Amino acid sequence: MKKILPDSFLFLAVFVVAALFGANVSAQNAKKQPPKELQALRINDAPKIDGVLDEAIWQQAQIATNFIQNRPTPGPLEVHPTEVRILYDDEAIYVGAIMHDVSQDSIFRQMGKRDDLGNTDFFGVFLDTYNDQINGFGFLVTPAGVQLDARYSTNGEDWSWNTVWESNASIQGSNWVAEFKIPYSAIRFSSKPEQLWGLNFMRNRQSTKQGYFWNHVDPAIDGFANQWGKLTGLKNIEAPLRLSFTPYVAAFAESYPRQKEGSEDVDYKSNYSFSGGMDVKYGISDAFTLDMTLIPDFSQVQSDNQVLNLSPFEVQFNENRPFFMEGTELFNKGGFFYSRRIGGAPVNPLNSDEEEEQGNTIIDHPIETKMLNGTKVSGRTSSGLGIGIFNAVVGRQYATLEDSEGNRFKKQIQPLTNYNITVFDQSLKNNSYVTLINNNVMRQGGTYDANLTGGLFRFNDKTNTYAIEGRAALSQKYFSDSTALGHTYRIGLSKTSGRFQVYTSHTLISDTYDPNDLGILFVNNSMEENLQFNYNFYQPFWKLLNMYTSVGAVYARRYKPDTFQNFVIYGNVNATFKNFMSAGLNFNLEPVTTYDFFEPRVDGMYYTFPVNYSAGGYVSSDYRKKFALDISGNYRWFDENSRYNYSYAISPRYRVNDKLSFVYQFSRNLRLDDMGFANKFKFDENGDEVKEQVVIFGLRDVNATTSTLTASYSFSNRMTLSLRSRHYWSKAEYNRYYRLATDGLLSPDAYPGGYSDEYKNNNHNINFNAFNIDMVYSWWFAPGSEISIVWKNAIEESKDVVVPRYLDNFSNTISSPQNNSLSVKVLYYIDYLTLKNKLKKS
């Protein structure tokens, strides 16, 4: 395994030449326009938030207009004017906007749940309250009155963030009107006597799929908040006492199957519970907020997408728990935090084979741990220093066992554990930053503790055209008699603006680097060089509105020992046609034999991975139409046996009206003559230990099919009913077995020696089905207050007999034993100041 490419110095040299060339075609050479400014008007009497704007004070405020198109054609002024005014008092910011249009039919207003846009117009206001041109708040409303809010940071757009604010919208002739009240308690800002905030407005006109910003946001320029205008005139405003309580009560009922003792039959048992808890938000200062959850209840979160995992890596699930989704942008910087570790699998799971050797039978083994409480403190000072502290406590967890005499006892599989994250994030000029992060896991008793300290930075030039960025971390595991250290770093150079863009980086991950106690990493012990070129068309040409293209290469070696691992060339092109159909093509080439050090599941062994090529694409039709369709596909060829993969997905969607819509997705992924791990062992047929670990690979056909139906009905902009059902079926059928040699090649003689007879009859085939239904009724009956009713149905089935037909699998699955649960939860938002004022009046 010798080098096939030069070292990373070549990549850096190429970057310098490419960047110099790119500077000649950069859009940054054009003279940048100064940011627009809007002055807010102080008022004494607050307007009524009814979406009418009939108070005379609105006419005295300065008007923001002349919005500039951002998509699909950047640059032109809007034809149908937008007029925006801003008022403020000691309590809140008030925004009034009038969107002129042709007729009411041109105003799209599909209903939806909160933070769900759908097929609709919308108007939004964006506030950078520290004017650091990096972080911001977004508040949006649709003509149907649906609210959306988001946070903006270097991590991008975070729609999971929610706060309490008021809005209303109305249709007036051929125009529509939006009115906002954004209380100071919903945002954070400095204590300066005169404020200067970043400001922008956006209007989406769905009938023409045109998006407009008040201060032009050029897609050829990197960044979002750095392209906003300025809000002036805010004087002598103070952050109020920010204290709110959201108590909840919840009732839960569950029916689940249990196998009868000494029989394959099952019966059903029931479980009922009633619980309560509280979320608390407290403004420690004008800039910092304490967010705490006591006795959290996650019974209503969306079910995970279970899959058959044949890989050597764990499955990474999405985070659906609100506490870990809202206001976590600081903690997610650098990618060191994987929140599913908290409340995830126990750290000391029992091994059933080892317990059987001791004469014990596992009766009950929880697969998740229980979080007792969680706390977040976060904010940003007037000098741009962001500080975040996250802490969560997970309680002890026990498994129930039974010994040979029938006595039952418990074993601890999860000690009392504390998870902590501390972040310091300094915003700098030119959309730059420096960040320090520390992750810490402390476990009671003899189980090891873990720590990770990381840093990252990004420095942009004055024109926001060139950037240098880096990331480094040190992982530590503290055992009773030793400490394990590991490290990683990445350094990258990029040209980020203009038509032509380029990115190059060098990444090193040591063989002992392990962030997985509070983060997630699939592959360590590697060194990678990455080089990517982008060339984008932002203006319409031919039959296209825009087109984005990229091509790149990744060259990877092992960190220890220094040997070749992988080389990939990739590329893609994505375009939007003038009829608003989108399409894309992609390719991935591995033109030389590469080496997989993870599939064997044994240190020091590797599998010689064959040369392979893949290509794919997608087509997506115009979502404004009642019926729309998405289609995608991919084909991958291997220079090994008759091996190839192909996958496809089709997703029709139908909007019955502005309240009811359906989306269906069917996907299939087939891997024919796939080669993968099947078994490993250290002993021969006589029970004697062999010199080398024996690793068996299998030639197999793997098929994964997913069918998902989503339906949504909106009774109003505050009341929705949604349904999501998903059936997943995957099978792996083994046809032949091979032994992996120390040179990474495979010999076709199945299991060696006396193992042949024993293991040829051993069935590695697997047939896995998972079926879930999540039906959710939600009613936001008051600001920040919600009643939700959730029904869940879950079925999971795995066996070693392959059922070849999809419909047979579906039929067998829905007739299998299943879990059913029904939960009712009531949240009630209490703002301290509002409650105090009401008590005074009474």
mmCIF file of C-alpha atoms in Angstrom, residues 148-458:
data_model
loop_
_atom_site.group_PDB
_atom_site.id
_atom_site.type_symbol
_atom_site.label_atom_id
_atom_site.label_comp_id
_atom_site.label_asym_id
_atom_site.label_seq_id
_atom_site.Cartn_x
_atom_site.Cartn_y
_atom_site.Cartn_z
ATOM 1 C CA LEU A 148 -42.141 30.929 12.299
ATOM 2 C CA ASP A 149 -39.043 31.873 14.251
ATOM 3 C CA ALA A 150 -35.370 30.961 13.933
ATOM 4 C CA ARG A 151 -31.874 31.689 15.201
ATOM 5 C CA TYR A 152 -28.964 32.470 12.877
ATOM 6 C CA SER A 153 -25.312 31.739 13.620
ATOM 7 C CA THR A 154 -22.220 30.214 12.056
ATOM 8 C CA ASN A 155 -24.090 26.896 12.256
ATOM 9 C CA GLY A 156 -26.678 28.260 9.817
ATOM 10 C CA GLU A 157 -30.441 28.528 10.293
ATOM 11 C CA ASP A 158 -32.008 26.908 13.365
ATOM 12 C CA TRP A 159 -35.796 26.544 13.026
ATOM 13 C CA SER A 160 -36.064 24.511 16.234
ATOM 14 C CA TRP A 161 -35.678 27.700 18.307
ATOM 15 C CA ASN A 162 -39.012 28.979 19.631
ATOM 16 C CA THR A 163 -39.916 32.021 21.671
ATOM 17 C CA VAL A 164 -43.128 33.811 22.656
ATOM 18 C CA TRP A 165 -44.174 36.796 20.515
ATOM 19 C CA GLU A 166 -47.368 38.115 18.939
ATOM 20 C CA SER A 167 -48.379 38.496 15.303
ATOM 21 C CA ASN A 168 -51.423 38.780 13.104
ATOM 22 C CA ALA A 169 -52.103 38.988 9.395
ATOM 23 C CA SER A 170 -55.027 40.029 7.218
ATOM 24 C CA ILE A 171 -55.993 40.278 3.555
ATOM 25 C CA GLN A 172 -57.041 43.788 2.523
ATOM 26 C CA GLY A 173 -58.177 43.995 -1.073
ATOM 27 C CA SER A 174 -55.283 42.959 -3.292
ATOM 28 C CA ASN A 175 -52.763 43.435 -0.457
ATOM 29 C CA TRP A 176 -51.906 41.540 2.664
ATOM 30 C CA VAL A 177 -50.752 42.990 5.975
ATOM 31 C CA ALA A 178 -48.524 41.569 8.718
ATOM 32 C CA GLU A 179 -48.166 43.006 12.199
ATOM 33 C CA PHE A 180 -45.641 41.925 14.855
ATOM 34 C CA LYS A 181 -45.002 42.558 18.512
ATOM 35 C CA ILE A 182 -41.571 41.247 19.509
ATOM 36 C CA PRO A 183 -41.161 41.749 23.266
ATOM 37 C CA TYR A 184 -37.685 42.478 24.556
ATOM 38 C CA SER A 185 -38.015 39.334 26.664
ATOM 39 C CA ALA A 186 -37.911 37.286 23.428
ATOM 40 C CA ILE A 187 -34.499 38.581 22.342
ATOM 41 C CA ARG A 188 -31.202 39.596 23.902
ATOM 42 C CA PHE A 189 -29.309 42.851 23.531
ATOM 43 C CA SER A 190 -26.716 44.977 25.288
ATOM 44 C CA SER A 191 -27.336 47.645 27.921
ATOM 45 C CA LYS A 192 -26.041 50.526 25.776
ATOM 46 C CA PRO A 193 -28.167 53.714 26.016
ATOM 47 C CA GLU A 194 -28.387 53.888 22.212
ATOM 48 C CA GLN A 195 -28.634 50.680 20.217
ATOM 49 C CA LEU A 196 -27.449 49.913 16.688
ATOM 50 C CA TRP A 197 -28.838 46.632 15.398
ATOM 51 C CA GLY A 198 -28.463 44.730 12.181
ATOM 52 C CA LEU A 199 -31.810 44.630 10.354
ATOM 53 C CA ASN A 200 -33.326 43.039 7.306
ATOM 54 C CA PHE A 201 -36.766 42.201 5.963
ATOM 55 C CA MET A 202 -37.770 39.472 3.558
ATOM 56 C CA ARG A 203 -40.843 38.961 1.446
ATOM 57 C CA ASN A 204 -41.648 35.730 -0.337
ATOM 58 C CA ARG A 205 -44.109 35.983 -3.229
ATOM 59 C CA GLN A 206 -44.999 32.349 -3.819
ATOM 60 C CA SER A 207 -47.114 32.870 -6.957
ATOM 61 C CA THR A 208 -43.900 33.785 -8.826
ATOM 62 C CA LYS A 209 -41.486 32.040 -6.407
ATOM 63 C CA GLN A 210 -39.638 35.294 -5.937
ATOM 64 C CA GLY A 211 -37.837 36.209 -2.738
ATOM 65 C CA TYR A 212 -36.967 39.828 -1.902
ATOM 66 C CA PHE A 213 -34.814 41.432 0.797
ATOM 67 C CA TRP A 214 -34.855 45.069 1.891
ATOM 68 C CA ASN A 215 -31.044 45.105 2.096
ATOM 69 C CA HIS A 216 -29.809 43.043 -0.820
ATOM 70 C CA VAL A 217 -28.606 39.529 0.038
ATOM 71 C CA ASP A 218 -26.328 38.495 -2.818
ATOM 72 C CA PRO A 219 -26.026 34.692 -3.208
ATOM 73 C CA ALA A 220 -22.523 35.235 -4.653
ATOM 74 C CA ILE A 221 -21.368 36.607 -1.278
ATOM 75 C CA ASP A 222 -20.688 34.252 1.606
ATOM 76 C CA GLY A 223 -22.816 34.783 4.704
ATOM 77 C CA PHE A 224 -26.278 36.027 5.637
ATOM 78 C CA ALA A 225 -26.249 38.328 8.679
ATOM 79 C CA ASN A 226 -23.275 40.216 7.246
ATOM 80 C CA GLN A 227 -25.553 41.388 4.391
ATOM 81 C CA TRP A 228 -28.203 43.066 6.526
ATOM 82 C CA GLY A 229 -28.965 46.780 6.895
ATOM 83 C CA LYS A 230 -29.061 48.783 10.126
ATOM 84 C CA LEU A 231 -31.797 49.704 12.604
ATOM 85 C CA THR A 232 -31.213 53.058 14.329
ATOM 86 C CA GLY A 233 -33.135 55.251 16.753
ATOM 87 C CA LEU A 234 -33.434 52.741 19.588
ATOM 88 C CA LYS A 235 -32.703 54.740 22.731
ATOM 89 C CA ASN A 236 -33.029 54.036 26.443
ATOM 90 C CA ILE A 237 -34.504 50.577 26.135
ATOM 91 C CA GLU A 238 -33.801 48.072 28.885
ATOM 92 C CA ALA A 239 -34.058 44.335 28.989
ATOM 93 C CA PRO A 240 -36.975 43.424 31.261
ATOM 94 C CA LEU A 241 -36.939 40.848 33.990
ATOM 95 C CA ARG A 242 -37.056 37.724 31.853
ATOM 96 C CA LEU A 243 -38.679 35.082 34.018
ATOM 97 C CA SER A 244 -41.150 32.537 32.737
ATOM 98 C CA PHE A 245 -42.442 29.158 33.843
ATOM 99 C CA THR A 246 -43.916 26.460 31.653
ATOM 100 C CA PRO A 247 -45.340 23.749 33.908
ATOM 101 C CA TYR A 248 -46.737 20.627 32.315
ATOM 102 C CA VAL A 249 -48.901 17.708 33.281
ATOM 103 C CA ALA A 250 -48.972 14.510 31.245
ATOM 104 C CA ALA A 251 -50.922 11.279 31.238
ATOM 105 C CA PHE A 252 -49.547 8.200 29.515
ATOM 106 C CA ALA A 253 -51.087 4.818 28.718
ATOM 107 C CA GLU A 254 -49.273 1.978 26.989
ATOM 108 C CA SER A 255 -50.081 -1.534 25.833
ATOM 109 C CA TYR A 256 -47.095 -3.745 25.018
ATOM 110 C CA PRO A 257 -46.536 -7.446 24.257
ATOM 111 C CA ARG A 258 -44.702 -9.844 26.546
ATOM 112 C CA GLN A 259 -43.788 -13.411 25.686
ATOM 113 C CA LYS A 260 -45.445 -15.994 27.884
ATOM 114 C CA GLU A 261 -43.034 -17.977 29.995
ATOM 115 C CA GLY A 262 -42.242 -21.336 28.370
ATOM 116 C CA SER A 263 -44.198 -20.465 25.239
ATOM 117 C CA GLU A 264 -43.776 -18.602 21.935
ATOM 118 C CA ASP A 265 -47.159 -16.950 22.418
ATOM 119 C CA VAL A 266 -47.465 -13.399 23.700
ATOM 120 C CA ASP A 267 -49.917 -11.589 25.853
ATOM 121 C CA TYR A 268 -50.344 -7.864 26.379
ATOM 122 C CA LYS A 269 -49.597 -5.869 29.468
ATOM 123 C CA SER A 270 -50.628 -2.331 30.245
ATOM 124 C CA ASN A 271 -48.796 0.554 31.812
ATOM 125 C CA TYR A 272 -50.307 3.820 33.052
ATOM 126 C CA SER A 273 -48.567 6.875 34.428
ATOM 127 C CA PHE A 274 -49.265 10.452 35.384
ATOM 128 C CA SER A 275 -46.428 12.939 35.587
ATOM 129 C CA GLY A 276 -45.577 16.593 35.804
ATOM 130 C CA GLY A 277 -42.611 18.864 35.422
ATOM 131 C CA MET A 278 -41.578 22.356 34.486
ATOM 132 C CA ASP A 279 -39.404 24.387 32.165
ATOM 133 C CA VAL A 280 -37.970 27.590 33.632
ATOM 134 C CA LYS A 281 -36.404 30.526 31.763
ATOM 135 C CA TYR A 282 -34.689 33.267 33.729
ATOM 136 C CA GLY A 283 -32.806 36.283 32.430
ATOM 137 C CA ILE A 284 -29.681 36.355 34.581
ATOM 138 C CA SER A 285 -28.708 39.672 32.994
ATOM 139 C CA ASP A 286 -29.606 41.697 29.928
ATOM 140 C CA ALA A 287 -27.619 39.249 27.804
ATOM 141 C CA PHE A 288 -27.686 35.859 29.549
ATOM 142 C CA THR A 289 -30.548 33.426 30.059
ATOM 143 C CA LEU A 290 -30.939 30.364 32.241
ATOM 144 C CA ASP A 291 -33.051 27.630 30.646
ATOM 145 C CA MET A 292 -33.871 24.664 32.877
ATOM 146 C CA THR A 293 -36.055 21.590 32.465
ATOM 147 C CA LEU A 294 -37.121 19.659 35.564
ATOM 148 C CA ILE A 295 -38.346 16.072 35.223
ATOM 149 C CA PRO A 296 -38.583 16.266 31.413
ATOM 150 C CA ASP A 297 -41.107 14.200 29.500
ATOM 151 C CA PHE A 298 -40.089 13.008 26.022
ATOM 152 C CA SER A 299 -42.906 10.524 25.462
ATOM 153 C CA GLN A 300 -44.376 12.565 22.601
ATOM 154 C CA VAL A 301 -41.277 13.005 20.432
ATOM 155 C CA GLN A 302 -41.366 11.546 16.928
ATOM 156 C CA SER A 303 -40.354 7.898 16.617
ATOM 157 C CA ASP A 304 -36.867 7.137 15.334
ATOM 158 C CA ASN A 305 -36.374 5.745 11.838
ATOM 159 C CA GLN A 306 -35.172 2.254 12.732
ATOM 160 C CA VAL A 307 -32.973 0.492 10.161
ATOM 161 C CA LEU A 308 -31.118 -2.788 9.709
ATOM 162 C CA ASN A 309 -27.504 -1.929 10.483
ATOM 163 C CA LEU A 310 -24.920 -4.240 8.897
ATOM 164 C CA SER A 311 -22.115 -1.689 9.095
ATOM 165 C CA PRO A 312 -19.365 -1.536 11.750
ATOM 166 C CA PHE A 313 -20.686 1.840 12.894
ATOM 167 C CA GLU A 314 -23.595 2.881 15.075
ATOM 168 C CA VAL A 315 -26.727 4.443 13.597
ATOM 169 C CA GLN A 316 -26.940 8.214 14.064
ATOM 170 C CA PHE A 317 -30.507 9.237 14.865
ATOM 171 C CA ASN A 318 -32.021 12.692 14.549
ATOM 172 C CA GLU A 319 -32.680 14.727 17.661
ATOM 173 C CA ASN A 320 -36.434 15.228 18.195
ATOM 174 C CA ARG A 321 -36.497 16.318 21.853
ATOM 175 C CA PRO A 322 -37.330 20.039 22.121
ATOM 176 C CA PHE A 323 -34.931 20.790 24.996
ATOM 177 C CA PHE A 324 -31.970 19.617 22.898
ATOM 178 C CA MET A 325 -33.167 21.365 19.742
ATOM 179 C CA GLU A 326 -33.890 24.866 21.015
ATOM 180 C CA GLY A 327 -31.160 27.398 21.695
ATOM 181 C CA THR A 328 -28.246 24.989 21.292
ATOM 182 C CA GLU A 329 -26.388 26.773 18.475
ATOM 183 C CA LEU A 330 -23.427 27.587 20.752
ATOM 184 C CA PHE A 331 -23.111 23.997 21.984
ATOM 185 C CA ASN A 332 -23.275 22.573 18.455
ATOM 186 C CA LYS A 333 -20.331 24.618 17.164
ATOM 187 C CA GLY A 334 -17.526 22.447 15.863
ATOM 188 C CA GLY A 335 -19.672 19.305 15.714
ATOM 189 C CA PHE A 336 -18.425 17.997 19.091
ATOM 190 C CA PHE A 337 -21.904 17.506 20.604
ATOM 191 C CA TYR A 338 -24.245 14.618 19.801
ATOM 192 C CA SER A 339 -27.198 15.178 22.116
ATOM 193 C CA ARG A 340 -28.575 11.641 21.734
ATOM 194 C CA ARG A 341 -25.803 10.478 24.079
ATOM 195 C CA ILE A 342 -27.844 11.996 26.910
ATOM 196 C CA GLY A 343 -30.621 9.567 27.702
ATOM 197 C CA GLY A 344 -29.175 7.123 25.168
ATOM 198 C CA ALA A 345 -27.929 3.544 25.554
ATOM 199 C CA PRO A 346 -26.452 2.484 28.941
ATOM 200 C CA VAL A 347 -22.671 2.726 29.132
ATOM 201 C CA ASN A 348 -22.283 -0.764 30.692
ATOM 202 C CA PRO A 349 -24.735 -3.036 28.834
ATOM 203 C CA LEU A 350 -24.811 -6.691 29.795
ATOM 204 C CA ASN A 351 -23.494 -9.433 27.525
ATOM 205 C CA SER A 352 -26.055 -12.238 27.307
ATOM 206 C CA ASP A 353 -23.410 -14.902 26.533
ATOM 207 C CA GLU A 354 -21.330 -13.935 29.552
ATOM 208 C CA GLU A 355 -24.383 -13.940 31.796
ATOM 209 C CA GLU A 356 -25.421 -17.389 30.535
ATOM 210 C CA GLU A 357 -21.949 -18.729 31.358
ATOM 211 C CA GLN A 358 -22.563 -17.557 34.922
ATOM 212 C CA GLY A 359 -25.973 -19.228 34.957
ATOM 213 C CA ASN A 360 -27.965 -16.000 34.711
ATOM 214 C CA THR A 361 -30.820 -15.077 32.410
ATOM 215 C CA ILE A 362 -31.516 -11.461 31.461
ATOM 216 C CA ILE A 363 -35.163 -10.712 32.225
ATOM 217 C CA ASP A 364 -35.268 -6.963 31.525
ATOM 218 C CA HIS A 365 -32.580 -4.777 30.005
ATOM 219 C CA PRO A 366 -33.471 -1.111 29.352
ATOM 220 C CA ILE A 367 -32.104 0.205 26.064
ATOM 221 C CA GLU A 368 -32.320 3.867 27.119
ATOM 222 C CA THR A 369 -31.396 5.841 30.204
ATOM 223 C CA LYS A 370 -33.534 8.468 31.929
ATOM 224 C CA MET A 371 -32.604 12.136 32.106
ATOM 225 C CA LEU A 372 -33.425 13.732 35.464
ATOM 226 C CA ASN A 373 -32.852 17.393 34.642
ATOM 227 C CA GLY A 374 -31.122 19.717 32.216
ATOM 228 C CA THR A 375 -29.841 23.284 32.396
ATOM 229 C CA LYS A 376 -28.607 25.740 29.768
ATOM 230 C CA VAL A 377 -27.069 29.149 30.397
ATOM 231 C CA SER A 378 -26.230 31.141 27.281
ATOM 232 C CA GLY A 379 -25.848 34.665 26.015
ATOM 233 C CA ARG A 380 -23.526 37.170 24.387
ATOM 234 C CA THR A 381 -21.889 40.287 25.831
ATOM 235 C CA SER A 382 -21.788 43.700 24.162
ATOM 236 C CA SER A 383 -18.206 42.963 23.094
ATOM 237 C CA GLY A 384 -19.391 39.914 21.122
ATOM 238 C CA LEU A 385 -18.304 37.199 23.574
ATOM 239 C CA GLY A 386 -20.792 34.341 23.572
ATOM 240 C CA ILE A 387 -20.796 32.136 26.677
ATOM 241 C CA GLY A 388 -22.717 28.895 27.001
ATOM 242 C CA ILE A 389 -22.950 26.347 29.820
ATOM 243 C CA PHE A 390 -24.958 23.155 29.381
ATOM 244 C CA ASN A 391 -25.495 20.566 32.103
ATOM 245 C CA ALA A 392 -27.627 17.429 32.254
ATOM 246 C CA VAL A 393 -27.941 14.628 34.787
ATOM 247 C CA VAL A 394 -28.887 11.052 33.909
ATOM 248 C CA GLY A 395 -30.009 8.701 36.669
ATOM 249 C CA ARG A 396 -28.912 5.176 37.499
ATOM 250 C CA GLN A 397 -30.310 2.370 35.365
ATOM 251 C CA TYR A 398 -30.589 -1.299 36.252
ATOM 252 C CA ALA A 399 -31.143 -4.568 34.406
ATOM 253 C CA THR A 400 -33.127 -7.422 35.957
ATOM 254 C CA LEU A 401 -31.622 -10.930 35.907
ATOM 255 C CA GLU A 402 -32.591 -14.368 37.160
ATOM 256 C CA ASP A 403 -30.109 -16.975 38.420
ATOM 257 C CA SER A 404 -30.298 -20.751 37.973
ATOM 258 C CA GLU A 405 -32.341 -21.121 41.149
ATOM 259 C CA GLY A 406 -35.009 -18.671 40.022
ATOM 260 C CA ASN A 407 -33.895 -15.761 42.197
ATOM 261 C CA ARG A 408 -34.188 -12.380 40.578
ATOM 262 C CA PHE A 409 -31.697 -9.567 41.171
ATOM 263 C CA LYS A 410 -30.587 -6.291 39.598
ATOM 264 C CA LYS A 411 -27.312 -5.152 38.029
ATOM 265 C CA GLN A 412 -26.390 -1.537 37.421
ATOM 266 C CA ILE A 413 -25.828 -0.809 33.744
ATOM 267 C CA GLN A 414 -25.716 2.998 33.977
ATOM 268 C CA PRO A 415 -24.252 4.923 36.904
ATOM 269 C CA LEU A 416 -25.400 8.387 37.912
ATOM 270 C CA THR A 417 -23.865 10.546 35.188
ATOM 271 C CA ASN A 418 -23.294 14.272 34.705
ATOM 272 C CA TYR A 419 -22.857 15.762 31.220
ATOM 273 C CA ASN A 420 -21.413 19.240 30.879
ATOM 274 C CA ILE A 421 -20.491 21.569 27.992
ATOM 275 C CA THR A 422 -18.821 24.964 28.320
ATOM 276 C CA VAL A 423 -18.387 27.274 25.326
ATOM 277 C CA PHE A 424 -16.657 30.628 24.799
ATOM 278 C CA ASP A 425 -17.309 32.087 21.351
ATOM 279 C CA GLN A 426 -15.799 35.455 20.425
ATOM 280 C CA SER A 427 -17.277 37.189 17.382
ATOM 281 C CA LEU A 428 -14.747 39.213 15.393
ATOM 282 C CA LYS A 429 -15.002 41.707 12.569
ATOM 283 C CA ASN A 430 -15.411 40.557 8.961
ATOM 284 C CA ASN A 431 -17.752 37.719 9.954
ATOM 285 C CA SER A 432 -14.923 35.955 11.816
ATOM 286 C CA TYR A 433 -14.800 34.151 15.161
ATOM 287 C CA VAL A 434 -12.691 32.191 17.662
ATOM 288 C CA THR A 435 -14.300 29.479 19.814
ATOM 289 C CA LEU A 436 -13.210 27.329 22.789
ATOM 290 C CA ILE A 437 -15.302 24.305 23.794
ATOM 291 C CA ASN A 438 -15.032 21.807 26.647
ATOM 292 C CA ASN A 439 -17.181 18.660 26.896
ATOM 293 C CA ASN A 440 -17.087 16.657 30.130
ATOM 294 C CA VAL A 441 -18.729 13.406 31.256
ATOM 295 C CA MET A 442 -18.438 12.312 34.898
ATOM 296 C CA ARG A 443 -19.791 8.973 36.075
ATOM 297 C CA GLN A 444 -20.255 7.817 39.636
ATOM 298 C CA GLY A 445 -18.306 4.772 40.756
ATOM 299 C CA GLY A 446 -15.707 2.819 38.793
ATOM 300 C CA THR A 447 -16.905 3.608 35.267
ATOM 301 C CA TYR A 448 -14.469 5.799 33.372
ATOM 302 C CA ASP A 449 -14.885 9.574 32.948
ATOM 303 C CA ALA A 450 -14.257 11.501 29.728
ATOM 304 C CA ASN A 451 -13.287 14.993 28.641
ATOM 305 C CA LEU A 452 -12.805 16.815 25.347
ATOM 306 C CA THR A 453 -11.304 20.258 24.827
ATOM 307 C CA GLY A 454 -11.619 21.794 21.397
ATOM 308 C CA GLY A 455 -11.073 25.047 19.590
ATOM 309 C CA LEU A 456 -12.065 26.461 16.224
ATOM 310 C CA PHE A 457 -11.547 29.674 14.334
ATOM 311 C CA ARG A 458 -12.446 31.382 11.102
#
